[in-house]
CSV table of C-alpha atoms in Angstrom, one decimal:
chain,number,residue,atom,x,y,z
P,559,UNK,CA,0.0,0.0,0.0
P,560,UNK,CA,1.6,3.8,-1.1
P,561,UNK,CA,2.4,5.6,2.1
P,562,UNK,CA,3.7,9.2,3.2
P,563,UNK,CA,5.4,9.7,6.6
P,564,UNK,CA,6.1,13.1,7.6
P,565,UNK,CA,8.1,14.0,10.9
P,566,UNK,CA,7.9,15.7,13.0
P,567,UNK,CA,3.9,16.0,13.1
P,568,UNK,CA,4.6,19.3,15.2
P,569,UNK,CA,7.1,21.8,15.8
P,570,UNK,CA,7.3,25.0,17.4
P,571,UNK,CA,10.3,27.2,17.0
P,572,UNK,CA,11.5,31.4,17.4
P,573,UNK,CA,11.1,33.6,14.5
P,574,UNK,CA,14.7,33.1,12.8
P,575,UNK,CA,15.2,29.8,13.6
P,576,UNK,CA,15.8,27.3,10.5
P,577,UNK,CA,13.6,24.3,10.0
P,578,UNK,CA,14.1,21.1,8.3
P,579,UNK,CA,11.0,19.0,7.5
P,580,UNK,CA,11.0,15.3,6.6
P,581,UNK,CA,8.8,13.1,4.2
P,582,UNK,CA,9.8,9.9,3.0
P,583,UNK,CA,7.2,7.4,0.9
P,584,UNK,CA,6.8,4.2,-0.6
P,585,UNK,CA,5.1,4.4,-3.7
P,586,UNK,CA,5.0,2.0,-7.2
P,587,UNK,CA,5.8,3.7,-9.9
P,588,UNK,CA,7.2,6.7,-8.6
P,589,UNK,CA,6.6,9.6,-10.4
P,590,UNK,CA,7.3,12.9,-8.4
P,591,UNK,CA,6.9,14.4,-5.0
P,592,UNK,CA,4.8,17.6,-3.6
P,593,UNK,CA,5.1,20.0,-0.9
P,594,UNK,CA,2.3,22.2,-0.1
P,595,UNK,CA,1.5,25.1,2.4
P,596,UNK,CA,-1.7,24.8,4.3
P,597,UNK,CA,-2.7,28.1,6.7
P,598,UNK,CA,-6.3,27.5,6.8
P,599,UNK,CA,-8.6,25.6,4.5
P,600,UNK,CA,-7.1,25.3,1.1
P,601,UNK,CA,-3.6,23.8,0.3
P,602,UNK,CA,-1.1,25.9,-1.9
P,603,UNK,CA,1.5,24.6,-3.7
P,604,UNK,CA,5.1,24.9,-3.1
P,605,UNK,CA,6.9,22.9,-5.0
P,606,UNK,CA,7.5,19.4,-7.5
P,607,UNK,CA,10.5,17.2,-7.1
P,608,UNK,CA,10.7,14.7,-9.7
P,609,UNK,CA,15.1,14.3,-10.0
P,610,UNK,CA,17.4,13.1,-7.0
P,611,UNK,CA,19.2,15.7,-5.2
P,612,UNK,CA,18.4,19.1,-7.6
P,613,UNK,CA,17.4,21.2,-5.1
P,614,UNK,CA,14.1,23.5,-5.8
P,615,UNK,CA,14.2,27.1,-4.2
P,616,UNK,CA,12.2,29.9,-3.3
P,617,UNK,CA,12.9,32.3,-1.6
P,618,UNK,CA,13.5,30.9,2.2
P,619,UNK,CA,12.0,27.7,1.2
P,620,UNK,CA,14.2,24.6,-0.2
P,621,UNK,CA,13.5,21.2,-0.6
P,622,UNK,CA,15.8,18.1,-2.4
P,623,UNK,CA,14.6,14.6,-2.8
P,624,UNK,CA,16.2,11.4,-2.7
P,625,UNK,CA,14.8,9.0,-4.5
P,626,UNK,CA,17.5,6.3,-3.5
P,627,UNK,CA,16.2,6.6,0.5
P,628,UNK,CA,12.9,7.6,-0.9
P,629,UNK,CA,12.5,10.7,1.1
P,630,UNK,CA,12.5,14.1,1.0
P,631,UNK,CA,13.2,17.4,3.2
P,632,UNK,CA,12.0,21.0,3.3
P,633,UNK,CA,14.4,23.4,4.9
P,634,UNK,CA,12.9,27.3,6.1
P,635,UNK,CA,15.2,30.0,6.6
P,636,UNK,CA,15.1,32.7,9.1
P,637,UNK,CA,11.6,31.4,9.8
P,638,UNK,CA,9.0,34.4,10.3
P,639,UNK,CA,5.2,34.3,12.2
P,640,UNK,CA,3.7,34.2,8.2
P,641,UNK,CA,5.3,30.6,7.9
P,642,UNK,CA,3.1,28.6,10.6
P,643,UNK,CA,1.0,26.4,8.5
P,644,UNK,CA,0.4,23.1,8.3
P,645,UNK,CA,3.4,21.5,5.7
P,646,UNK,CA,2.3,18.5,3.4
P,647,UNK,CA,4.0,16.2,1.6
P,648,UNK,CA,2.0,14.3,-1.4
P,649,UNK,CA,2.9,11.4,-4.0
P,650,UNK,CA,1.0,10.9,-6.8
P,651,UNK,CA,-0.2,7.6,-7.1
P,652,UNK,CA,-2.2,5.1,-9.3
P,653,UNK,CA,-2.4,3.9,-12.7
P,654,UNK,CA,-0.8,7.0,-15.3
P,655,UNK,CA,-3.6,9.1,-17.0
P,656,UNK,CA,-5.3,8.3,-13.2
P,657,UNK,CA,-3.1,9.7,-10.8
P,658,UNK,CA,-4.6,10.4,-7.1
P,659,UNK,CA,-2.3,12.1,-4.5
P,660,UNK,CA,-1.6,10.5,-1.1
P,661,UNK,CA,-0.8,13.0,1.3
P,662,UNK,CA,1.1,12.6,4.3
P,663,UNK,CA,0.1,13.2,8.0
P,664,UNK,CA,1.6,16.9,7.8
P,665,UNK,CA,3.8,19.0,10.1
P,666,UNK,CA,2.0,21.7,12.0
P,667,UNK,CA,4.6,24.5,12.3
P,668,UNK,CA,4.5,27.2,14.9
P,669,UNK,CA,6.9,30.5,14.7
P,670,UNK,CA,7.0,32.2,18.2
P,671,UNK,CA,8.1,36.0,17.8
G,93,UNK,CA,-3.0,27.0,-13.3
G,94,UNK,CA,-6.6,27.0,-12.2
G,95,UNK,CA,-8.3,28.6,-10.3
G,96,UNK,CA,-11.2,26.9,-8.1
G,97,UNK,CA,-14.0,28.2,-5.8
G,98,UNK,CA,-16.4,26.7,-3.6
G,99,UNK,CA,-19.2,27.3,-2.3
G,100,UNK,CA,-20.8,27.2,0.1
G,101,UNK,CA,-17.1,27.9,1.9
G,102,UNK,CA,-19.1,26.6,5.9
G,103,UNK,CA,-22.0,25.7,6.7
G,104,UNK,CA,-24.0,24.5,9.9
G,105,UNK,CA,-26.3,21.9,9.2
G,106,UNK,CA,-28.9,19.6,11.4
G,107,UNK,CA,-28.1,15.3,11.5
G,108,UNK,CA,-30.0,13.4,9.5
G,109,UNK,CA,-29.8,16.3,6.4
G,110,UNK,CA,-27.7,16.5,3.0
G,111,UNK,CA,-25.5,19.4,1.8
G,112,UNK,CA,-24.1,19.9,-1.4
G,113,UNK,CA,-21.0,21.8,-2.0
G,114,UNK,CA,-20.6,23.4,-5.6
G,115,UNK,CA,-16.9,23.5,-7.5
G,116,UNK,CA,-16.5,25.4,-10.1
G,117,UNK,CA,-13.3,25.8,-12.1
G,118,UNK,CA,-11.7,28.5,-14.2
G,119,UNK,CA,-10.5,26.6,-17.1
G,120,UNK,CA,-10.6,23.3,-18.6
G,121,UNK,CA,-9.2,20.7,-16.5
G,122,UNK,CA,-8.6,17.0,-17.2
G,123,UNK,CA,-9.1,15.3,-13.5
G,124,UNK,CA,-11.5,16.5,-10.3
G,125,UNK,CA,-10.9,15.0,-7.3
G,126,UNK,CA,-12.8,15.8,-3.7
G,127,UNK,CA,-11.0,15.5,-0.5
G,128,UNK,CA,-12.0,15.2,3.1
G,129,UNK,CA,-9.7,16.5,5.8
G,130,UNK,CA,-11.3,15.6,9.8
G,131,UNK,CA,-10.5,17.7,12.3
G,132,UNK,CA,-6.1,17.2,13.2
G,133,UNK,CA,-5.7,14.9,10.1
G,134,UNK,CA,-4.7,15.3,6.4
G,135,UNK,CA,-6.3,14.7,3.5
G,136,UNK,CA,-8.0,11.7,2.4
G,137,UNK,CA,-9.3,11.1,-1.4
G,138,UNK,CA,-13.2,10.4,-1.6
G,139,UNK,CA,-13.3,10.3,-5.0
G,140,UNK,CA,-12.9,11.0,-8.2
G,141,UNK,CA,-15.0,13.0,-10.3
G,142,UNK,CA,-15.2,11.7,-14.1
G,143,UNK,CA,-16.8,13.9,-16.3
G,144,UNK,CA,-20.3,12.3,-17.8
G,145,UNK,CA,-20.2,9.1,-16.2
G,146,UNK,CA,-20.3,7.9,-12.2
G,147,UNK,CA,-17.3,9.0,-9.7
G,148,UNK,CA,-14.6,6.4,-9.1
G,149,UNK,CA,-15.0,6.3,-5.0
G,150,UNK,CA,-11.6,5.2,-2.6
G,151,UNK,CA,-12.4,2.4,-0.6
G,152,UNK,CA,-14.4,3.1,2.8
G,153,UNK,CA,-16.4,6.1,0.2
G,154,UNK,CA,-20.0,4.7,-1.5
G,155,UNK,CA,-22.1,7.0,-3.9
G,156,UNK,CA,-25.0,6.5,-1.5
G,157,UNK,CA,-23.4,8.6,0.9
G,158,UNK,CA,-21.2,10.9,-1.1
G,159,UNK,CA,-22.7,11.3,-4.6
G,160,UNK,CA,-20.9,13.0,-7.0
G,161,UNK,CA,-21.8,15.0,-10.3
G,162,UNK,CA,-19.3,16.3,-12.8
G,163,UNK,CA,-21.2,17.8,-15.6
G,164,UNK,CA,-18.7,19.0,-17.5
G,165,UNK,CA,-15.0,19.9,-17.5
G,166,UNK,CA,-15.0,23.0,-15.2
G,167,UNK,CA,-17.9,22.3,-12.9
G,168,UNK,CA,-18.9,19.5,-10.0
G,169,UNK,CA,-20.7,18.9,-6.9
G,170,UNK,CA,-20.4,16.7,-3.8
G,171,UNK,CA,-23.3,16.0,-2.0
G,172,UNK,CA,-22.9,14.3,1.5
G,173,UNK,CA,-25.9,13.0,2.5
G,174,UNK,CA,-27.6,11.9,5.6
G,175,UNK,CA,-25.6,13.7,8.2
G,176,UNK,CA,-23.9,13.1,11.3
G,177,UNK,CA,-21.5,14.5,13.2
G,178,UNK,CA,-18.8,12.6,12.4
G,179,UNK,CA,-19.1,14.0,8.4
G,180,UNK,CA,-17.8,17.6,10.5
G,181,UNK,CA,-14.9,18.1,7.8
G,182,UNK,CA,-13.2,20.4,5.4
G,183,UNK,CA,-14.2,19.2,1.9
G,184,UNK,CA,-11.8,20.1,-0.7
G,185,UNK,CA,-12.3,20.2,-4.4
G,186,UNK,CA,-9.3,20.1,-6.4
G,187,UNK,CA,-8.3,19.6,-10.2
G,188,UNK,CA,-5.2,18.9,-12.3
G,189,UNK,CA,-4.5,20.8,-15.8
G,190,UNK,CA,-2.2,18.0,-16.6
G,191,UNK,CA,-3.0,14.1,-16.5
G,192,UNK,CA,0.6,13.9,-16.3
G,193,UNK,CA,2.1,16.0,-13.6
G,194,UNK,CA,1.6,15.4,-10.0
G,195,UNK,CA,0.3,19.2,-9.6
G,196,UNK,CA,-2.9,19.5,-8.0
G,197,UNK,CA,-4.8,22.5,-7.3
G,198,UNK,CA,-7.6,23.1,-4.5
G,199,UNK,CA,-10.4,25.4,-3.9
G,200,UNK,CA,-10.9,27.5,-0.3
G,201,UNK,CA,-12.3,24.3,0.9
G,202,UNK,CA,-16.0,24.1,2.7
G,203,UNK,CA,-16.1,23.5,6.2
G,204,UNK,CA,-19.1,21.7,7.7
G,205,UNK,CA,-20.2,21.3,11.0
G,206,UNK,CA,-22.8,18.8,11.6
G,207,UNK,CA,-25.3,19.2,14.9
């Protein structure tokens, strides 16, 4: 059965701190791996890995996949209040042309001033 | 990109009633899927909505209590019918552009809360 892990499932940290979240999946038929932000009700994306250890960037956000360990990490710079959300991690999954995402348990992030 | 919207984005309702929640999409999209997220957990698929023909429901999901409509490429519903409080979720409707990519889009989401 495809799974997504995410640790931790909560972490609370001072504005400036740096933050490194963790996802790491089994899946068949790997195809790629999401992050996305969640404040309050809807999801927004952040970013598609697809290649081993090309690192996407933006801004204060970074993530890198390895698709040898099968997991993945998103790193926050000099972390501010705006970046508490909820953090998911997603794999697509399913037979191609039918591809459902399975979303891990997500890491509720808390910036303290 | 798309852009989606829900509606209603909350709602209140009584047990025992139905709500359904309206998606609506800016552009042509080639897959619809709805979500549930309970309160403190992630998202879990319900379903997903095929344009013309009957939803494809995830295991543990049954048309009687979630039927879905997708009349065509940019619009769909989710009704979830006979209610308890233990349907009290955020239902998210969400599309992909692409039948290849992994990119998936969502609306604001509708939060329910079932008396």
């Amino acid at each position: 059965e495809d799974k997504v892990v995410q640790s931790p499932l909560s972490l609370v940290v001072h504005e400036g701190d740096t933050v490194t979240l963790n996802c790491s999946y089994e899946v068949t038929n790997f195809r790629s791996l999401l992050w996305y932000k969640q404040e309050k009700k809807a999801p927004t994306f952040l970013f598609m890995l697809t290649s081993s250890g090309i690192e996407k960037k933006s801004g204060r956000l970074s993530s890198i996949l390895d698709k040898k360990e099968l997991f993945s990490i998103l790193n926050i710079t000099a972390t501010q209040t705006g970046d508490s959300a909820i953090y998911l991690c997603a794999v697509p999954h399913g037979i191609q042309g039918a591809q459902k995402l399975v979303f891990g348990q997500g890491t509720r992030l808390t910036i303290n001033p | 990109s798309a852009v989606i919207s829900q509606k209603p984005s909350r709602d209140i309702c009584q047990r025992g009633t139905s709500l359904t929640i309206q998606c609506q999409v800016d552009s042509q999209v080639t897959m619809m899927f709805w979500y549930r997220q309970q309160p403190g957990q992630s998202l879990t698929l319900i379903a997903t909505a095929n344009q013309g023909s009957e939803a494809t429901y995830e295991s543990g999901f049954v048309i009687d209590k979630f039927p879905i409509s997708r009349p065509n490429l940019t619009f769909s519903t989710l009704t979830v019918s006979n209610l308890s409080p233990e349907d009290s979720s955020i239902y998210l409707c969400s599309a992909r552009t692409d039948r290849d990519t992994g990119e998936l889009f969502f609306g604001e989401g509708s939060r329910l809360t079932v008396l």
